[in-house]
mmCIF file of C-alpha atoms in Angstrom:
data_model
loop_
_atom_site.group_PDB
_atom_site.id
_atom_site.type_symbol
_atom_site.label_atom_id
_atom_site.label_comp_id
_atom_site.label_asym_id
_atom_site.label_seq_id
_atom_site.Cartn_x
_atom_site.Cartn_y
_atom_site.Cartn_z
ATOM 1 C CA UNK G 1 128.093 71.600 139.718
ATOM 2 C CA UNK G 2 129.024 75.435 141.161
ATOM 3 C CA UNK G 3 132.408 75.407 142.455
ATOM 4 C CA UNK G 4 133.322 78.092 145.073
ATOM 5 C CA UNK G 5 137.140 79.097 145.337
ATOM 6 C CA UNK G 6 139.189 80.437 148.197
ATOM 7 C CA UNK G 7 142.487 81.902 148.326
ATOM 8 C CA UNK G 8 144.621 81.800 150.029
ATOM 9 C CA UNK G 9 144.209 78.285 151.445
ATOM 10 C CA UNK G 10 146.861 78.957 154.637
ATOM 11 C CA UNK G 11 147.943 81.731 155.720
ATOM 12 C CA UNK G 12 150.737 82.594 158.739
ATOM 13 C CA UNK G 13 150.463 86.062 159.714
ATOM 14 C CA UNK G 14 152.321 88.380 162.894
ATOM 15 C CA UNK G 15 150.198 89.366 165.435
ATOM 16 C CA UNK G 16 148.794 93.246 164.808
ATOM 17 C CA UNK G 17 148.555 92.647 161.018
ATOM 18 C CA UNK G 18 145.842 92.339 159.041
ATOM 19 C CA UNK G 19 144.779 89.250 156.538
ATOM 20 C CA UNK G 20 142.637 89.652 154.022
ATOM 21 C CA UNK G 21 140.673 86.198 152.624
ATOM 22 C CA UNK G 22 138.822 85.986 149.072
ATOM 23 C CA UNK G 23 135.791 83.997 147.807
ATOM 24 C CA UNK G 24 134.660 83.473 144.516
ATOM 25 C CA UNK G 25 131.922 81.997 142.918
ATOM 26 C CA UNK G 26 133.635 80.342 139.864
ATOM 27 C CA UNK G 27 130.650 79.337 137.322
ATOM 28 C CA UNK G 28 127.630 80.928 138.664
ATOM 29 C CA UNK G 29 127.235 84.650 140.166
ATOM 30 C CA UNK G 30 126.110 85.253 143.949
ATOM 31 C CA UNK G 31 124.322 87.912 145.128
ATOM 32 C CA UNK G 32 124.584 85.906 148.781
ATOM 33 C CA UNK G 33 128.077 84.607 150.450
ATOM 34 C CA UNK G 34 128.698 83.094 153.846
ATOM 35 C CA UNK G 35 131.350 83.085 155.952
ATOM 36 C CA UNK G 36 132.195 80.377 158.958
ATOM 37 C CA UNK G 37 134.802 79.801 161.269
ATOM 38 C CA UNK G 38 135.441 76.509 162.745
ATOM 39 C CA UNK G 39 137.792 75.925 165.476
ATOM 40 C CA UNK G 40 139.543 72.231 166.314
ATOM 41 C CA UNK G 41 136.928 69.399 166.443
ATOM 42 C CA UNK G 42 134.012 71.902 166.549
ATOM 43 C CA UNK G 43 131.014 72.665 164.072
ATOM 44 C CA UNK G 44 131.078 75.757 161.850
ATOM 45 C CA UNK G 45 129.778 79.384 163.065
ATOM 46 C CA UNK G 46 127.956 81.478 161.057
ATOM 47 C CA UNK G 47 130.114 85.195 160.902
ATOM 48 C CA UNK G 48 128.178 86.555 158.847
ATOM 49 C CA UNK G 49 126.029 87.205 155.601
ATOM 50 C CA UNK G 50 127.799 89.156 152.925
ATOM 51 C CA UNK G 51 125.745 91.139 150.684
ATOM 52 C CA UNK G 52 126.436 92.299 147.016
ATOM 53 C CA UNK G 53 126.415 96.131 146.906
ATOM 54 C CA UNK G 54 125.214 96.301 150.362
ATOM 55 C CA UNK G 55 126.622 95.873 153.874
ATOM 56 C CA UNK G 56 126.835 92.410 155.358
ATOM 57 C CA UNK G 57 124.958 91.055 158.230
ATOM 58 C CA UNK G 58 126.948 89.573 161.129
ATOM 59 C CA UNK G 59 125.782 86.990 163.675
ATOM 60 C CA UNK G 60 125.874 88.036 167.337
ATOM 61 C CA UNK G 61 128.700 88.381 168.723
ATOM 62 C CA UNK G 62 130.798 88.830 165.689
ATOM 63 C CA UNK G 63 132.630 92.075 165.591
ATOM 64 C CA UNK G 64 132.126 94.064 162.754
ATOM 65 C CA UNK G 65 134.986 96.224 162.659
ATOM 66 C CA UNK G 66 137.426 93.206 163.147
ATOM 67 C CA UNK G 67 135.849 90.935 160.519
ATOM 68 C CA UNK G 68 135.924 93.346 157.271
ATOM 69 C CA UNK G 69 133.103 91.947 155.184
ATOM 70 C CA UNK G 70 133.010 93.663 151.271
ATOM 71 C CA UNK G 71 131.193 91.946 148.702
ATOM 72 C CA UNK G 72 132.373 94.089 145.264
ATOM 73 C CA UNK G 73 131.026 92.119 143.036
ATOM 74 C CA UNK G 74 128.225 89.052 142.201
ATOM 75 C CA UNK G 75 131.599 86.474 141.636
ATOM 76 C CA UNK G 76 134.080 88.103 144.784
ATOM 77 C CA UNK G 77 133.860 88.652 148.728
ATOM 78 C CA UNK G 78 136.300 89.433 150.883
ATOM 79 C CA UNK G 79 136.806 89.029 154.752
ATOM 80 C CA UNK G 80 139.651 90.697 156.011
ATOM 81 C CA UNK G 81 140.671 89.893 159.499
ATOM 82 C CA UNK G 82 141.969 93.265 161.143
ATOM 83 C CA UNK G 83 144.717 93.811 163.369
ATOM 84 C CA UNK G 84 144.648 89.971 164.035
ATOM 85 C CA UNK G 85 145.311 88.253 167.091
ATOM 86 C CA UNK G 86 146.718 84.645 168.241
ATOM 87 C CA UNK G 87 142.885 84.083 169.285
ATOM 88 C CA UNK G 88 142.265 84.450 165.314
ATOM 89 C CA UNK G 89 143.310 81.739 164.178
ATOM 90 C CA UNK G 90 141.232 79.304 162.409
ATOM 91 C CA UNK G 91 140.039 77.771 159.765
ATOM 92 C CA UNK G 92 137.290 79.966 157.935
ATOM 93 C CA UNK G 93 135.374 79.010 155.234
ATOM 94 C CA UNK G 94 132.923 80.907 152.786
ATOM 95 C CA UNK G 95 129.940 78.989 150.661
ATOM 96 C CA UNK G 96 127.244 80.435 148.411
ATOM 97 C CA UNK G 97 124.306 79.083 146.755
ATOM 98 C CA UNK G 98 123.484 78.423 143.213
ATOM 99 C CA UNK G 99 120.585 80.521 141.692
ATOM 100 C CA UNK G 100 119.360 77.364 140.475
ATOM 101 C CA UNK G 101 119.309 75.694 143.407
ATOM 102 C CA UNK G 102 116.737 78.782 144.349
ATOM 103 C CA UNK G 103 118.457 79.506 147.632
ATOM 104 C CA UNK G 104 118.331 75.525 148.843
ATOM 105 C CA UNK G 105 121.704 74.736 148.892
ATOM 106 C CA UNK G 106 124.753 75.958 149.591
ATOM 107 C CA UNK G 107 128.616 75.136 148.192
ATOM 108 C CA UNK G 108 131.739 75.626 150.500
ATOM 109 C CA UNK G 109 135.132 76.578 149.273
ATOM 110 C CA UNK G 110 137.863 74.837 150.192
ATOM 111 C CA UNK G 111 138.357 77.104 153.467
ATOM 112 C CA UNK G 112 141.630 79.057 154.487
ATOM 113 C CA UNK G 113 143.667 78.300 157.562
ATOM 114 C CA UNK G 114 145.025 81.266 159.510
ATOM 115 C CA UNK G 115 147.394 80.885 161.938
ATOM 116 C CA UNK G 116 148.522 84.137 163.669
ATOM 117 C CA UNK G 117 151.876 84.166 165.771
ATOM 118 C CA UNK W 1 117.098 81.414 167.538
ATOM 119 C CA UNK W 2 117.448 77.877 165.809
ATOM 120 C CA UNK W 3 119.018 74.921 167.279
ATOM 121 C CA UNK W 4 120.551 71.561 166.157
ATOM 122 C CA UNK W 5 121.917 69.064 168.055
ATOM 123 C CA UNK W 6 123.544 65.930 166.581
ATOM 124 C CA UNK W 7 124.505 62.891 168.664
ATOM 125 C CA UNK W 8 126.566 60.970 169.216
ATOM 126 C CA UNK W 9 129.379 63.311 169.257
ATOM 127 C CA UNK W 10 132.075 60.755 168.338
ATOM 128 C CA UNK W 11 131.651 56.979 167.365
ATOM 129 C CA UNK W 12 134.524 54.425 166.406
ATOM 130 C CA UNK W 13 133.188 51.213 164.657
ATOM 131 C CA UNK W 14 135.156 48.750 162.682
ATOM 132 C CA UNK W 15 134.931 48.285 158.848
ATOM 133 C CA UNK W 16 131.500 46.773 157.868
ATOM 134 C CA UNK W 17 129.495 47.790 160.684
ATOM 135 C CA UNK W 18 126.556 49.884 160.360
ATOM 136 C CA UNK W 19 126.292 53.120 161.895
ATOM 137 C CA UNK W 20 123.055 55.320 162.721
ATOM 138 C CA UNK W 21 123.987 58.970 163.114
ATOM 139 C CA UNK W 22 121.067 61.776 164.850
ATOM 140 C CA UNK W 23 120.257 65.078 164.106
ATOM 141 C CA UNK W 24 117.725 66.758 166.097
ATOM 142 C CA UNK W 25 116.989 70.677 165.487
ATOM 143 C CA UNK W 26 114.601 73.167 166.889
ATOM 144 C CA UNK W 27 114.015 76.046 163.586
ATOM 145 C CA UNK W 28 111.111 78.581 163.228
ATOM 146 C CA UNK W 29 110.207 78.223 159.890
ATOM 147 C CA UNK W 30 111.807 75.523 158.696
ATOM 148 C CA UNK W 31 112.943 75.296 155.483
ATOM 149 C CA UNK W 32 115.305 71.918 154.646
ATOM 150 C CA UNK W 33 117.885 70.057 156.603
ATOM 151 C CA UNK W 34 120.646 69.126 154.986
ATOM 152 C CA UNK W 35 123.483 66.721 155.742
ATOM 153 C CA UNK W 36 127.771 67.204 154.777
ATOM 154 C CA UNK W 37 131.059 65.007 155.375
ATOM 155 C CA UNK W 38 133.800 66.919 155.882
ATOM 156 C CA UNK W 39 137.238 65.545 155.902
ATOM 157 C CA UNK W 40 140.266 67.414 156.128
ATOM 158 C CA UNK W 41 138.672 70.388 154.709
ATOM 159 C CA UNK W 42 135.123 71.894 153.702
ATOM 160 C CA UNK W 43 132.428 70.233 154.067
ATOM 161 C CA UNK W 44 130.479 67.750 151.326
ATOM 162 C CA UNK W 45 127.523 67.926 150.635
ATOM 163 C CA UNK W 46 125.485 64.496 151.115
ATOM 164 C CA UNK W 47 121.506 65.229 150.979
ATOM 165 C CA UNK W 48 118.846 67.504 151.380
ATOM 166 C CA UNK W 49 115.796 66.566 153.171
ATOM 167 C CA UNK W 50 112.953 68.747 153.038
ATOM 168 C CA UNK W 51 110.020 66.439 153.302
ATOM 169 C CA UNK W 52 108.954 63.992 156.272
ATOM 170 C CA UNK W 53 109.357 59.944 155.700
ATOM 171 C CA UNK W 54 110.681 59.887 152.004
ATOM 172 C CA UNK W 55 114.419 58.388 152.218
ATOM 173 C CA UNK W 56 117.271 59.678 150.110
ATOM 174 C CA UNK W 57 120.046 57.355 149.509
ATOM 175 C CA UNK W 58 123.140 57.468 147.902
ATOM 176 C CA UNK W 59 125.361 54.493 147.539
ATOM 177 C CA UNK W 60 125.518 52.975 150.886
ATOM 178 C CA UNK W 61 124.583 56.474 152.676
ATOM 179 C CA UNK W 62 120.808 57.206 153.489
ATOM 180 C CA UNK W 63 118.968 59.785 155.182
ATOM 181 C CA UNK W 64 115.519 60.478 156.040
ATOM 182 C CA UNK W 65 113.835 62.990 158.065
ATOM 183 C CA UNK W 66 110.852 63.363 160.556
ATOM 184 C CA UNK W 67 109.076 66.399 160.539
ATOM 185 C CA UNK W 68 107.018 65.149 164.018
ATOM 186 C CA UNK W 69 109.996 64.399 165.756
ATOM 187 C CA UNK W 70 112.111 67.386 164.474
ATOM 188 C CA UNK W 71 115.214 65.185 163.784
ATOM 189 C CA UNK W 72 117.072 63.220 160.856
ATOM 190 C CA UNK W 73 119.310 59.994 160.923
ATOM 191 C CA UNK W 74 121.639 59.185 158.030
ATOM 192 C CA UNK W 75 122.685 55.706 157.891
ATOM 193 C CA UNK W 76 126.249 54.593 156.698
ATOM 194 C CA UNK W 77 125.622 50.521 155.998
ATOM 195 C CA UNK W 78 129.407 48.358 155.019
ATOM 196 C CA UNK W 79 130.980 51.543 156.716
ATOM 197 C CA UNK W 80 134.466 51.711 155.288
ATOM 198 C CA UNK W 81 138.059 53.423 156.327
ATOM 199 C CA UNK W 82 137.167 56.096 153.905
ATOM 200 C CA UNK W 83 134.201 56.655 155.986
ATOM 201 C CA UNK W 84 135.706 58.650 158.605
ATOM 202 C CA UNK W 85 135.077 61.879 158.492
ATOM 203 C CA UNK W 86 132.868 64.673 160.349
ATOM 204 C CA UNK W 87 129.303 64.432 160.006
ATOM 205 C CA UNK W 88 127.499 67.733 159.718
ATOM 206 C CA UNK W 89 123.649 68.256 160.024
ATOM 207 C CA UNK W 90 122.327 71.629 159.201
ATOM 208 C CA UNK W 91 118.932 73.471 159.068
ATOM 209 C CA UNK W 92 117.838 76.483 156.959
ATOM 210 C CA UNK W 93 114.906 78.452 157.632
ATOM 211 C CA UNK W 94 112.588 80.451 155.160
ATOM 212 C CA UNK W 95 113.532 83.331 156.846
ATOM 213 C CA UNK W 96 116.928 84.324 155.511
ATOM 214 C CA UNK W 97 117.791 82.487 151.994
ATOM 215 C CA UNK W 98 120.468 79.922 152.511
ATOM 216 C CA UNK W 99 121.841 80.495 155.707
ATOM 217 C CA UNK W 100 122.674 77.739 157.862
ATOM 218 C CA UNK W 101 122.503 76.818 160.869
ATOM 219 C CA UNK W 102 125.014 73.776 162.061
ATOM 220 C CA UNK W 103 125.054 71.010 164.794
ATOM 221 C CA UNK W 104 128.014 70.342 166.848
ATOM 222 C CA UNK W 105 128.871 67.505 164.006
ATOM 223 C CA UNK W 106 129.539 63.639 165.191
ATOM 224 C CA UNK W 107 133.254 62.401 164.341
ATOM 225 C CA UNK W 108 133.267 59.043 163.164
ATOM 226 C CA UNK W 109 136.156 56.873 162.493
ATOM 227 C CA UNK W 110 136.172 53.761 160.841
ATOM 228 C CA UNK W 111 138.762 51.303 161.688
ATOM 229 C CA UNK W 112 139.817 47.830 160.381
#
């Protein structure tokens, strides 16, 4: 099966700094990654869609220029949360899909909390 | 913009029971729906449904969806402590490849 890693898995951070979060695609390459956020007892939110060699595509609402999307290379993307805030924190989580799976089914890492103070 | 909505939002049963859980979703072009457990962290996957009326089943989990009535159930039968988790239904569209859209999730918990 494709496994999808995250690092780091929690992070604590000061208010005004910025965090930066990394997915990789262990045993298969990804032209596509996802990002989510999911608060306390809720669902997960679509951030965005991050794009090998191209910028990524954010959902409503999601600020761009907060949520630093780069997608380097077909194994790594980053999301780096800038200048972060108490209201930050969560627990995000990135997936990608399989080429063999031809787009039908995506694979979560094992998320990252962030907890900003 | 595509919808789901999964009910009921929480459920407590006791160990054995059987538990129906629903997924309803409103997609243009819809692609799959797919169904994940998550515990503590990210979520599991369980199935994939992308046909109407055929039933996928895995151990004492099944799932089947209806295409008519734009919604899924998956059905936990024995349920068990390890049972309690997060249900998540989600649809995909052929519009964008892979992305997801999620329902609000129904917590279930499972006691003895």
């Amino acid at each position: 099966g494709a496994v999808v890693s995250q690092h780091p898995s929690r992070v604590i951070c000061k208010s005004g700094t910025s965090v930066k979060i990394e997915c990789r695609s262990l045993d298969f390459q990804a032209t596509t990654m996802f990002w989510y956020r999911q608060f306390p007892k809720k669902s997960l939110m679509l951030m965005a869609t991050s794009n090998e060699g191209s910028k990524a595509t954010y959902e409503q609402g999601v600020e761009k220029d907060k949520f630093l999307i780069n997608h380097a290379s077909l194994t790594l993307s980053t999301l780096t949360v800038t200048s972060a805030h108490p209201e930050d924190s969560s627990f995000y989580i990135c997936s990608a899909s399989p080429p063999w799976t031809s787009g039908r089914r995506q694979y979560f890492g094992p998320g990252t909390r962030l907890t900003v103070t | 913009e595509d919808k789901v909505v999964q009910s009921p939002l929480s459920l407590v049963v006791h160990e054995g029971d059987t538990v129906t859980l629903n997924c309803s979703y409103e997609v243009t072009n819809f692609r799959s729906l797919l169904w994940y457990k998550q515990e503590k962290k990210a979520p599991t996957f369980l199935f994939m449904l992308t046909s109407s009326g055929i039933e996928k089943k895995s151990g004492r989990l099944s799932s089947i969806l209806d295409k008519k009535e734009l919604s899924s159930i998956l059905n936990i039968t024995a349920t068990q402590t390890g049972d309690s988790a997060i249900y998540l239904c989600a649809v995909s569209n052929t519009g964008t490849a892979s992305k997801l859209t999620f329902g609000t999730g129904t917590r279930l918990q499972v006691t003895l």
